[in-house]
Amino acid sequence: MTDQEKTTVEGEIATLEGKLTGDMFQDMEIRDKIHNLKMTLEGVRPSNSEFECVGCGS
């Protein structure tokens, strides 16, 4: 992931975090998106990805 891509993903995370209301049920979808973006930043395969993880083979 390039520095530009990292910056873009971090910006998306910040935008989504700004939309959180504090209501667990209302925020569930937003928190899921934030979680998936953070996994992308860290190089972890999201559970809904069809691609295999290079590091662990899962």
mmCIF file as Biopython writes it, N, C-alpha, C and O atoms, coordinates in Angstrom:
data_model
#
loop_
_atom_site.group_PDB
_atom_site.id
_atom_site.type_symbol
_atom_site.label_atom_id
_atom_site.label_alt_id
_atom_site.label_comp_id
_atom_site.label_asym_id
_atom_site.label_entity_id
_atom_site.label_seq_id
_atom_site.pdbx_PDB_ins_code
_atom_site.Cartn_x
_atom_site.Cartn_y
_atom_site.Cartn_z
_atom_site.occupancy
_atom_site.B_iso_or_equiv
_atom_site.auth_seq_id
_atom_site.auth_asym_id
_atom_site.pdbx_PDB_model_num
ATOM 1   N N  . MET A ? 1  ? 0.847   -1.171  0.000  1.0 0.0 1  A 1 
ATOM 2   C CA . MET A ? 1  ? 0.000   0.000   0.000  1.0 0.0 1  A 1 
ATOM 3   C C  . MET A ? 1  ? 0.897   1.240   0.000  1.0 0.0 1  A 1 
ATOM 4   O O  . MET A ? 1  ? 1.825   1.351   0.801  1.0 0.0 1  A 1 
ATOM 5   N N  . THR A ? 2  ? 0.609   2.148   -0.893 1.0 0.0 2  A 1 
ATOM 6   C CA . THR A ? 2  ? 1.410   3.366   -0.999 1.0 0.0 2  A 1 
ATOM 7   C C  . THR A ? 2  ? 1.031   4.349   0.110  1.0 0.0 2  A 1 
ATOM 8   O O  . THR A ? 2  ? 0.003   4.201   0.770  1.0 0.0 2  A 1 
ATOM 9   N N  . ASP A ? 3  ? 1.887   5.351   0.297  1.0 0.0 3  A 1 
ATOM 10  C CA . ASP A ? 3  ? 1.601   6.377   1.299  1.0 0.0 3  A 1 
ATOM 11  C C  . ASP A ? 3  ? 0.304   7.116   0.976  1.0 0.0 3  A 1 
ATOM 12  O O  . ASP A ? 3  ? -0.459  7.464   1.876  1.0 0.0 3  A 1 
ATOM 13  N N  . GLN A ? 4  ? 0.060   7.352   -0.307 1.0 0.0 4  A 1 
ATOM 14  C CA . GLN A ? 4  ? -1.170  8.032   -0.730 1.0 0.0 4  A 1 
ATOM 15  C C  . GLN A ? 4  ? -2.398  7.194   -0.378 1.0 0.0 4  A 1 
ATOM 16  O O  . GLN A ? 4  ? -3.401  7.724   0.100  1.0 0.0 4  A 1 
ATOM 17  N N  . GLU A ? 5  ? -2.316  5.887   -0.617 1.0 0.0 5  A 1 
ATOM 18  C CA . GLU A ? 5  ? -3.432  4.996   -0.288 1.0 0.0 5  A 1 
ATOM 19  C C  . GLU A ? 5  ? -3.668  4.960   1.220  1.0 0.0 5  A 1 
ATOM 20  O O  . GLU A ? 5  ? -4.812  4.976   1.672  1.0 0.0 5  A 1 
ATOM 21  N N  . LYS A ? 6  ? -2.580  4.911   2.000  1.0 0.0 6  A 1 
ATOM 22  C CA . LYS A ? 6  ? -2.705  4.913   3.459  1.0 0.0 6  A 1 
ATOM 23  C C  . LYS A ? 6  ? -3.387  6.188   3.937  1.0 0.0 6  A 1 
ATOM 24  O O  . LYS A ? 6  ? -4.263  6.148   4.800  1.0 0.0 6  A 1 
ATOM 25  N N  . THR A ? 7  ? -2.979  7.315   3.370  1.0 0.0 7  A 1 
ATOM 26  C CA . THR A ? 7  ? -3.571  8.597   3.744  1.0 0.0 7  A 1 
ATOM 27  C C  . THR A ? 7  ? -5.059  8.624   3.415  1.0 0.0 7  A 1 
ATOM 28  O O  . THR A ? 7  ? -5.867  9.128   4.195  1.0 0.0 7  A 1 
ATOM 29  N N  . THR A ? 8  ? -5.412  8.081   2.260  1.0 0.0 8  A 1 
ATOM 30  C CA . THR A ? 8  ? -6.818  8.035   1.849  1.0 0.0 8  A 1 
ATOM 31  C C  . THR A ? 8  ? -7.637  7.177   2.804  1.0 0.0 8  A 1 
ATOM 32  O O  . THR A ? 8  ? -8.720  7.579   3.228  1.0 0.0 8  A 1 
ATOM 33  N N  . VAL A ? 9  ? -7.127  6.006   3.141  1.0 0.0 9  A 1 
ATOM 34  C CA . VAL A ? 9  ? -7.845  5.097   4.046  1.0 0.0 9  A 1 
ATOM 35  C C  . VAL A ? 9  ? -7.967  5.726   5.432  1.0 0.0 9  A 1 
ATOM 36  O O  . VAL A ? 9  ? -9.024  5.645   6.058  1.0 0.0 9  A 1 
ATOM 37  N N  . GLU A ? 10 ? -6.894  6.351   5.913  1.0 0.0 10 A 1 
ATOM 38  C CA . GLU A ? 10 ? -6.940  7.006   7.220  1.0 0.0 10 A 1 
ATOM 39  C C  . GLU A ? 10 ? -7.973  8.131   7.225  1.0 0.0 10 A 1 
ATOM 40  O O  . GLU A ? 10 ? -8.659  8.343   8.224  1.0 0.0 10 A 1 
ATOM 41  N N  . GLY A ? 11 ? -8.081  8.849   6.111  1.0 0.0 11 A 1 
ATOM 42  C CA . GLY A ? 11 ? -9.088  9.902   5.991  1.0 0.0 11 A 1 
ATOM 43  C C  . GLY A ? 11 ? -10.498 9.343   6.020  1.0 0.0 11 A 1 
ATOM 44  O O  . GLY A ? 11 ? -11.393 9.922   6.636  1.0 0.0 11 A 1 
ATOM 45  N N  . GLU A ? 12 ? -10.695 8.210   5.347  1.0 0.0 12 A 1 
ATOM 46  C CA . GLU A ? 12 ? -12.008 7.553   5.352  1.0 0.0 12 A 1 
ATOM 47  C C  . GLU A ? 12 ? -12.375 7.116   6.770  1.0 0.0 12 A 1 
ATOM 48  O O  . GLU A ? 12 ? -13.521 7.261   7.197  1.0 0.0 12 A 1 
ATOM 49  N N  . ILE A ? 13 ? -11.394 6.581   7.493  1.0 0.0 13 A 1 
ATOM 50  C CA . ILE A ? 13 ? -11.633 6.150   8.874  1.0 0.0 13 A 1 
ATOM 51  C C  . ILE A ? 13 ? -12.032 7.352   9.729  1.0 0.0 13 A 1 
ATOM 52  O O  . ILE A ? 13 ? -12.987 7.275   10.503 1.0 0.0 13 A 1 
ATOM 53  N N  . ALA A ? 14 ? -11.307 8.458   9.591  1.0 0.0 14 A 1 
ATOM 54  C CA . ALA A ? 14 ? -11.608 9.662   10.372 1.0 0.0 14 A 1 
ATOM 55  C C  . ALA A ? 14 ? -13.012 10.182  10.060 1.0 0.0 14 A 1 
ATOM 56  O O  . ALA A ? 14 ? -13.741 10.594  10.962 1.0 0.0 14 A 1 
ATOM 57  N N  . THR A ? 15 ? -13.384 10.161  8.792  1.0 0.0 15 A 1 
ATOM 58  C CA . THR A ? 15 ? -14.722 10.609  8.393  1.0 0.0 15 A 1 
ATOM 59  C C  . THR A ? 15 ? -15.798 9.732   9.018  1.0 0.0 15 A 1 
ATOM 60  O O  . THR A ? 15 ? -16.790 10.229  9.551  1.0 0.0 15 A 1 
ATOM 61  N N  . LEU A ? 16 ? -15.587 8.420   8.946  1.0 0.0 16 A 1 
ATOM 62  C CA . LEU A ? 16 ? -16.564 7.494   9.523  1.0 0.0 16 A 1 
ATOM 63  C C  . LEU A ? 16 ? -16.646 7.644   11.042 1.0 0.0 16 A 1 
ATOM 64  O O  . LEU A ? 16 ? -17.736 7.591   11.611 1.0 0.0 16 A 1 
ATOM 65  N N  . GLU A ? 17 ? -15.497 7.831   11.701 1.0 0.0 17 A 1 
ATOM 66  C CA . GLU A ? 17 ? -15.499 8.001   13.153 1.0 0.0 17 A 1 
ATOM 67  C C  . GLU A ? 17 ? -16.272 9.256   13.548 1.0 0.0 17 A 1 
ATOM 68  O O  . GLU A ? 17 ? -16.878 9.302   14.618 1.0 0.0 17 A 1 
ATOM 69  N N  . GLY A ? 18 ? -16.252 10.271  12.692 1.0 0.0 18 A 1 
ATOM 70  C CA . GLY A ? 18 ? -17.008 11.490  12.953 1.0 0.0 18 A 1 
ATOM 71  C C  . GLY A ? 18 ? -18.511 11.293  12.852 1.0 0.0 18 A 1 
ATOM 72  O O  . GLY A ? 18 ? -19.278 12.118  13.350 1.0 0.0 18 A 1 
ATOM 73  N N  . LYS A ? 19 ? -18.940 10.217  12.220 1.0 0.0 19 A 1 
ATOM 74  C CA . LYS A ? 19 ? -20.367 9.925   12.051 1.0 0.0 19 A 1 
ATOM 75  C C  . LYS A ? 19 ? -20.931 9.063   13.174 1.0 0.0 19 A 1 
ATOM 76  O O  . LYS A ? 19 ? -22.140 8.833   13.223 1.0 0.0 19 A 1 
ATOM 77  N N  . LEU A ? 20 ? -20.082 8.585   14.072 1.0 0.0 20 A 1 
ATOM 78  C CA . LEU A ? 20 ? -20.552 7.731   15.160 1.0 0.0 20 A 1 
ATOM 79  C C  . LEU A ? 20 ? -21.447 8.525   16.108 1.0 0.0 20 A 1 
ATOM 80  O O  . LEU A ? 20 ? -21.161 9.677   16.435 1.0 0.0 20 A 1 
ATOM 81  N N  . THR A ? 21 ? -22.533 7.892   16.542 1.0 0.0 21 A 1 
ATOM 82  C CA . THR A ? 21 ? -23.512 8.565   17.391 1.0 0.0 21 A 1 
ATOM 83  C C  . THR A ? 21 ? -23.421 8.152   18.854 1.0 0.0 21 A 1 
ATOM 84  O O  . THR A ? 21 ? -23.927 8.854   19.730 1.0 0.0 21 A 1 
ATOM 85  N N  . GLY A ? 22 ? -22.785 7.031   19.122 1.0 0.0 22 A 1 
ATOM 86  C CA . GLY A ? 22 ? -22.747 6.505   20.479 1.0 0.0 22 A 1 
ATOM 87  C C  . GLY A ? 22 ? -23.801 5.429   20.709 1.0 0.0 22 A 1 
ATOM 88  O O  . GLY A ? 22 ? -23.782 4.754   21.738 1.0 0.0 22 A 1 
ATOM 89  N N  . ASP A ? 23 ? -24.711 5.265   19.767 1.0 0.0 23 A 1 
ATOM 90  C CA . ASP A ? 23 ? -25.741 4.228   19.828 1.0 0.0 23 A 1 
ATOM 91  C C  . ASP A ? 23 ? -25.189 2.979   19.149 1.0 0.0 23 A 1 
ATOM 92  O O  . ASP A ? 23 ? -24.947 2.974   17.942 1.0 0.0 23 A 1 
ATOM 93  N N  . MET A ? 24 ? -24.991 1.924   19.932 1.0 0.0 24 A 1 
ATOM 94  C CA . MET A ? 24 ? -24.347 0.718   19.422 1.0 0.0 24 A 1 
ATOM 95  C C  . MET A ? 24 ? -25.044 0.165   18.177 1.0 0.0 24 A 1 
ATOM 96  O O  . MET A ? 24 ? -24.381 -0.201  17.206 1.0 0.0 24 A 1 
ATOM 97  N N  . PHE A ? 25 ? -26.351 0.104   18.202 1.0 0.0 25 A 1 
ATOM 98  C CA . PHE A ? 25 ? -27.082 -0.489  17.081 1.0 0.0 25 A 1 
ATOM 99  C C  . PHE A ? 25 ? -27.049 0.409   15.851 1.0 0.0 25 A 1 
ATOM 100 O O  . PHE A ? 25 ? -26.935 -0.072  14.724 1.0 0.0 25 A 1 
ATOM 101 N N  . GLN A ? 26 ? -27.148 1.700   16.073 1.0 0.0 26 A 1 
ATOM 102 C CA . GLN A ? 26 ? -27.123 2.641   14.960 1.0 0.0 26 A 1 
ATOM 103 C C  . GLN A ? 26 ? -25.724 2.713   14.342 1.0 0.0 26 A 1 
ATOM 104 O O  . GLN A ? 26 ? -25.586 2.933   13.139 1.0 0.0 26 A 1 
ATOM 105 N N  . ASP A ? 27 ? -24.695 2.528   15.163 1.0 0.0 27 A 1 
ATOM 106 C CA . ASP A ? 27 ? -23.308 2.648   14.701 1.0 0.0 27 A 1 
ATOM 107 C C  . ASP A ? 27 ? -22.724 1.346   14.166 1.0 0.0 27 A 1 
ATOM 108 O O  . ASP A ? 27 ? -21.598 1.340   13.671 1.0 0.0 27 A 1 
ATOM 109 N N  . MET A ? 28 ? -23.462 0.251   14.256 1.0 0.0 28 A 1 
ATOM 110 C CA . MET A ? 28 ? -22.909 -1.062  13.912 1.0 0.0 28 A 1 
ATOM 111 C C  . MET A ? 28 ? -22.321 -1.108  12.499 1.0 0.0 28 A 1 
ATOM 112 O O  . MET A ? 28 ? -21.208 -1.601  12.315 1.0 0.0 28 A 1 
ATOM 113 N N  . GLU A ? 29 ? -23.038 -0.611  11.516 1.0 0.0 29 A 1 
ATOM 114 C CA . GLU A ? 29 ? -22.564 -0.653  10.130 1.0 0.0 29 A 1 
ATOM 115 C C  . GLU A ? 29 ? -21.322 0.226   9.950  1.0 0.0 29 A 1 
ATOM 116 O O  . GLU A ? 29 ? -20.381 -0.153  9.252  1.0 0.0 29 A 1 
ATOM 117 N N  . ILE A ? 30 ? -21.328 1.395   10.583 1.0 0.0 30 A 1 
ATOM 118 C CA . ILE A ? 30 ? -20.176 2.298   10.484 1.0 0.0 30 A 1 
ATOM 119 C C  . ILE A ? 30 ? -18.961 1.656   11.135 1.0 0.0 30 A 1 
ATOM 120 O O  . ILE A ? 30 ? -17.862 1.700   10.582 1.0 0.0 30 A 1 
ATOM 121 N N  . ARG A ? 31 ? -19.153 1.060   12.306 1.0 0.0 31 A 1 
ATOM 122 C CA . ARG A ? 31 ? -18.034 0.408   13.004 1.0 0.0 31 A 1 
ATOM 123 C C  . ARG A ? 31 ? -17.481 -0.763  12.194 1.0 0.0 31 A 1 
ATOM 124 O O  . ARG A ? 31 ? -16.276 -1.015  12.216 1.0 0.0 31 A 1 
ATOM 125 N N  . ASP A ? 32 ? -18.340 -1.470  11.489 1.0 0.0 32 A 1 
ATOM 126 C CA . ASP A ? 32 ? -17.888 -2.568  10.632 1.0 0.0 32 A 1 
ATOM 127 C C  . ASP A ? 32 ? -17.012 -2.027  9.507  1.0 0.0 32 A 1 
ATOM 128 O O  . ASP A ? 32 ? -15.972 -2.607  9.195  1.0 0.0 32 A 1 
ATOM 129 N N  . LYS A ? 33 ? -17.427 -0.927  8.904  1.0 0.0 33 A 1 
ATOM 130 C CA . LYS A ? 33 ? -16.630 -0.311  7.834  1.0 0.0 33 A 1 
ATOM 131 C C  . LYS A ? 33 ? -15.280 0.160   8.366  1.0 0.0 33 A 1 
ATOM 132 O O  . LYS A ? 33 ? -14.251 -0.035  7.720  1.0 0.0 33 A 1 
ATOM 133 N N  . ILE A ? 34 ? -15.287 0.783   9.553  1.0 0.0 34 A 1 
ATOM 134 C CA . ILE A ? 34 ? -14.039 1.242   10.173 1.0 0.0 34 A 1 
ATOM 135 C C  . ILE A ? 34 ? -13.124 0.050   10.427 1.0 0.0 34 A 1 
ATOM 136 O O  . ILE A ? 34 ? -11.928 0.108   10.142 1.0 0.0 34 A 1 
ATOM 137 N N  . HIS A ? 35 ? -13.683 -1.019  10.957 1.0 0.0 35 A 1 
ATOM 138 C CA . HIS A ? 35 ? -12.898 -2.227  11.251 1.0 0.0 35 A 1 
ATOM 139 C C  . HIS A ? 35 ? -12.253 -2.787  9.980  1.0 0.0 35 A 1 
ATOM 140 O O  . HIS A ? 35 ? -11.070 -3.129  9.977  1.0 0.0 35 A 1 
ATOM 141 N N  . ASN A ? 36 ? -13.036 -2.877  8.905  1.0 0.0 36 A 1 
ATOM 142 C CA . ASN A ? 36 ? -12.498 -3.398  7.645  1.0 0.0 36 A 1 
ATOM 143 C C  . ASN A ? 36 ? -11.412 -2.491  7.080  1.0 0.0 36 A 1 
ATOM 144 O O  . ASN A ? 36 ? -10.422 -2.982  6.536  1.0 0.0 36 A 1 
ATOM 145 N N  . LEU A ? 37 ? -11.578 -1.184  7.198  1.0 0.0 37 A 1 
ATOM 146 C CA . LEU A ? 37 ? -10.545 -0.255  6.723  1.0 0.0 37 A 1 
ATOM 147 C C  . LEU A ? 37 ? -9.265  -0.391  7.548  1.0 0.0 37 A 1 
ATOM 148 O O  . LEU A ? 37 ? -8.163  -0.347  6.999  1.0 0.0 37 A 1 
ATOM 149 N N  . LYS A ? 38 ? -9.410  -0.554  8.865  1.0 0.0 38 A 1 
ATOM 150 C CA . LYS A ? 38 ? -8.229  -0.730  9.720  1.0 0.0 38 A 1 
ATOM 151 C C  . LYS A ? 38 ? -7.507  -2.033  9.386  1.0 0.0 38 A 1 
ATOM 152 O O  . LYS A ? 38 ? -6.278  -2.083  9.413  1.0 0.0 38 A 1 
ATOM 153 N N  . MET A ? 39 ? -8.260  -3.084  9.073  1.0 0.0 39 A 1 
ATOM 154 C CA . MET A ? 39 ? -7.627  -4.342  8.671  1.0 0.0 39 A 1 
ATOM 155 C C  . MET A ? 39 ? -6.884  -4.158  7.352  1.0 0.0 39 A 1 
ATOM 156 O O  . MET A ? 39 ? -5.815  -4.736  7.159  1.0 0.0 39 A 1 
ATOM 157 N N  . THR A ? 40 ? -7.434  -3.367  6.454  1.0 0.0 40 A 1 
ATOM 158 C CA . THR A ? 40 ? -6.761  -3.078  5.191  1.0 0.0 40 A 1 
ATOM 159 C C  . THR A ? 40 ? -5.442  -2.360  5.456  1.0 0.0 40 A 1 
ATOM 160 O O  . THR A ? 40 ? -4.424  -2.683  4.844  1.0 0.0 40 A 1 
ATOM 161 N N  . LEU A ? 41 ? -5.455  -1.388  6.366  1.0 0.0 41 A 1 
ATOM 162 C CA . LEU A ? 41 ? -4.231  -0.658  6.710  1.0 0.0 41 A 1 
ATOM 163 C C  . LEU A ? 41 ? -3.175  -1.584  7.293  1.0 0.0 41 A 1 
ATOM 164 O O  . LEU A ? 41 ? -1.989  -1.448  6.995  1.0 0.0 41 A 1 
ATOM 165 N N  . GLU A ? 42 ? -3.608  -2.524  8.121  1.0 0.0 42 A 1 
ATOM 166 C CA . GLU A ? 42 ? -2.683  -3.424  8.811  1.0 0.0 42 A 1 
ATOM 167 C C  . GLU A ? 42 ? -2.309  -4.645  7.980  1.0 0.0 42 A 1 
ATOM 168 O O  . GLU A ? 42 ? -1.477  -5.451  8.395  1.0 0.0 42 A 1 
ATOM 169 N N  . GLY A ? 43 ? -2.921  -4.781  6.810  1.0 0.0 43 A 1 
ATOM 170 C CA . GLY A ? 43 ? -2.597  -5.914  5.946  1.0 0.0 43 A 1 
ATOM 171 C C  . GLY A ? 43 ? -3.245  -7.214  6.367  1.0 0.0 43 A 1 
ATOM 172 O O  . GLY A ? 43 ? -2.757  -8.291  6.026  1.0 0.0 43 A 1 
ATOM 173 N N  . VAL A ? 44 ? -4.340  -7.128  7.104  1.0 0.0 44 A 1 
ATOM 174 C CA . VAL A ? 44 ? -5.075  -8.308  7.554  1.0 0.0 44 A 1 
ATOM 175 C C  . VAL A ? 44 ? -6.253  -8.519  6.615  1.0 0.0 44 A 1 
ATOM 176 O O  . VAL A ? 44 ? -6.910  -7.557  6.217  1.0 0.0 44 A 1 
ATOM 177 N N  . ARG A ? 45 ? -6.523  -9.758  6.260  1.0 0.0 45 A 1 
ATOM 178 C CA . ARG A ? 45 ? -7.605  -10.076 5.330  1.0 0.0 45 A 1 
ATOM 179 C C  . ARG A ? 45 ? -8.960  -9.974  6.027  1.0 0.0 45 A 1 
ATOM 180 O O  . ARG A ? 45 ? -9.176  -10.625 7.050  1.0 0.0 45 A 1 
ATOM 181 N N  . PRO A ? 46 ? -9.879  -9.163  5.487  1.0 0.0 46 A 1 
ATOM 182 C CA . PRO A ? 46 ? -11.232 -9.119  6.051  1.0 0.0 46 A 1 
ATOM 183 C C  . PRO A ? 46 ? -11.938 -10.463 5.892  1.0 0.0 46 A 1 
ATOM 184 O O  . PRO A ? 46 ? -11.668 -11.198 4.942  1.0 0.0 46 A 1 
ATOM 185 N N  . SER A ? 47 ? -12.829 -10.781 6.807  1.0 0.0 47 A 1 
ATOM 186 C CA . SER A ? 47 ? -13.505 -12.075 6.792  1.0 0.0 47 A 1 
ATOM 187 C C  . SER A ? 47 ? -14.370 -12.277 5.559  1.0 0.0 47 A 1 
ATOM 188 O O  . SER A ? 47 ? -14.633 -13.418 5.178  1.0 0.0 47 A 1 
ATOM 189 N N  . ASN A ? 48 ? -14.819 -11.206 4.927  1.0 0.0 48 A 1 
ATOM 190 C CA . ASN A ? 48 ? -15.667 -11.350 3.747  1.0 0.0 48 A 1 
ATOM 191 C C  . ASN A ? 48 ? -14.867 -11.325 2.450  1.0 0.0 48 A 1 
ATOM 192 O O  . ASN A ? 48 ? -15.446 -11.229 1.368  1.0 0.0 48 A 1 
ATOM 193 N N  . SER A ? 49 ? -13.544 -11.410 2.548  1.0 0.0 49 A 1 
ATOM 194 C CA . SER A ? 49 ? -12.687 -11.388 1.366  1.0 0.0 49 A 1 
ATOM 195 C C  . SER A ? 49 ? -12.594 -12.784 0.767  1.0 0.0 49 A 1 
ATOM 196 O O  . SER A ? 49 ? -12.487 -13.773 1.492  1.0 0.0 49 A 1 
ATOM 197 N N  . GLU A ? 50 ? -12.633 -12.860 -0.551 1.0 0.0 50 A 1 
ATOM 198 C CA . GLU A ? 50 ? -12.509 -14.150 -1.226 1.0 0.0 50 A 1 
ATOM 199 C C  . GLU A ? 50 ? -11.049 -14.547 -1.423 1.0 0.0 50 A 1 
ATOM 200 O O  . GLU A ? 50 ? -10.760 -15.682 -1.799 1.0 0.0 50 A 1 
ATOM 201 N N  . PHE A ? 51 ? -10.143 -13.632 -1.174 1.0 0.0 51 A 1 
ATOM 202 C CA . PHE A ? 51 ? -8.729  -13.886 -1.402 1.0 0.0 51 A 1 
ATOM 203 C C  . PHE A ? 51 ? -8.087  -14.473 -0.159 1.0 0.0 51 A 1 
ATOM 204 O O  . PHE A ? 51 ? -8.439  -14.113 0.964  1.0 0.0 51 A 1 
ATOM 205 N N  . GLU A ? 52 ? -7.143  -15.380 -0.367 1.0 0.0 52 A 1 
ATOM 206 C CA . GLU A ? 52 ? -6.455  -15.992 0.758  1.0 0.0 52 A 1 
ATOM 207 C C  . GLU A ? 52 ? -5.420  -15.045 1.341  1.0 0.0 52 A 1 
ATOM 208 O O  . GLU A ? 52 ? -4.849  -14.213 0.635  1.0 0.0 52 A 1 
ATOM 209 N N  . CYS A ? 53 ? -5.194  -15.182 2.614  1.0 0.0 53 A 1 
ATOM 210 C CA . CYS A ? 53 ? -4.178  -14.407 3.306  1.0 0.0 53 A 1 
ATOM 211 C C  . CYS A ? 53 ? -2.807  -14.963 2.921  1.0 0.0 53 A 1 
ATOM 212 O O  . CYS A ? 53 ? -2.565  -16.165 3.034  1.0 0.0 53 A 1 
ATOM 213 N N  . VAL A ? 54 ? -1.927  -14.100 2.473  1.0 0.0 54 A 1 
ATOM 214 C CA . VAL A ? 54 ? -0.600  -14.538 2.044  1.0 0.0 54 A 1 
ATOM 215 C C  . VAL A ? 54 ? 0.219   -15.013 3.238  1.0 0.0 54 A 1 
ATOM 216 O O  . VAL A ? 54 ? 0.952   -15.997 3.138  1.0 0.0 54 A 1 
ATOM 217 N N  . GLY A ? 55 ? 0.096   -14.318 4.367  1.0 0.0 55 A 1 
ATOM 218 C CA . GLY A ? 55 ? 0.916   -14.637 5.532  1.0 0.0 55 A 1 
ATOM 219 C C  . GLY A ? 55 ? 0.540   -15.932 6.221  1.0 0.0 55 A 1 
ATOM 220 O O  . GLY A ? 55 ? 1.416   -16.723 6.571  1.0 0.0 55 A 1 
ATOM 221 N N  . CYS A ? 56 ? -0.753  -16.162 6.422  1.0 0.0 56 A 1 
ATOM 222 C CA . CYS A ? 56 ? -1.156  -17.323 7.211  1.0 0.0 56 A 1 
ATOM 223 C C  . CYS A ? 56 ? -1.879  -18.390 6.399  1.0 0.0 56 A 1 
ATOM 224 O O  . CYS A ? 56 ? -2.058  -19.510 6.878  1.0 0.0 56 A 1 
ATOM 225 N N  . GLY A ? 57 ? -2.292  -18.068 5.191  1.0 0.0 57 A 1 
ATOM 226 C CA . GLY A ? 57 ? -2.946  -19.052 4.344  1.0 0.0 57 A 1 
ATOM 227 C C  . GLY A ? 57 ? -4.399  -19.302 4.669  1.0 0.0 57 A 1 
ATOM 228 O O  . GLY A ? 57 ? -5.008  -20.224 4.126  1.0 0.0 57 A 1 
ATOM 229 N N  . SER A ? 58 ? -4.972  -18.484 5.560  1.0 0.0 58 A 1 
ATOM 230 C CA . SER A ? 58 ? -6.384  -18.703 5.913  1.0 0.0 58 A 1 
ATOM 231 C C  . SER A ? 58 ? -7.314  -18.223 4.828  1.0 0.0 58 A 1 
ATOM 232 O O  . SER A ? 58 ? -8.532  -18.332 4.966  1.0 0.0 58 A 1 
#
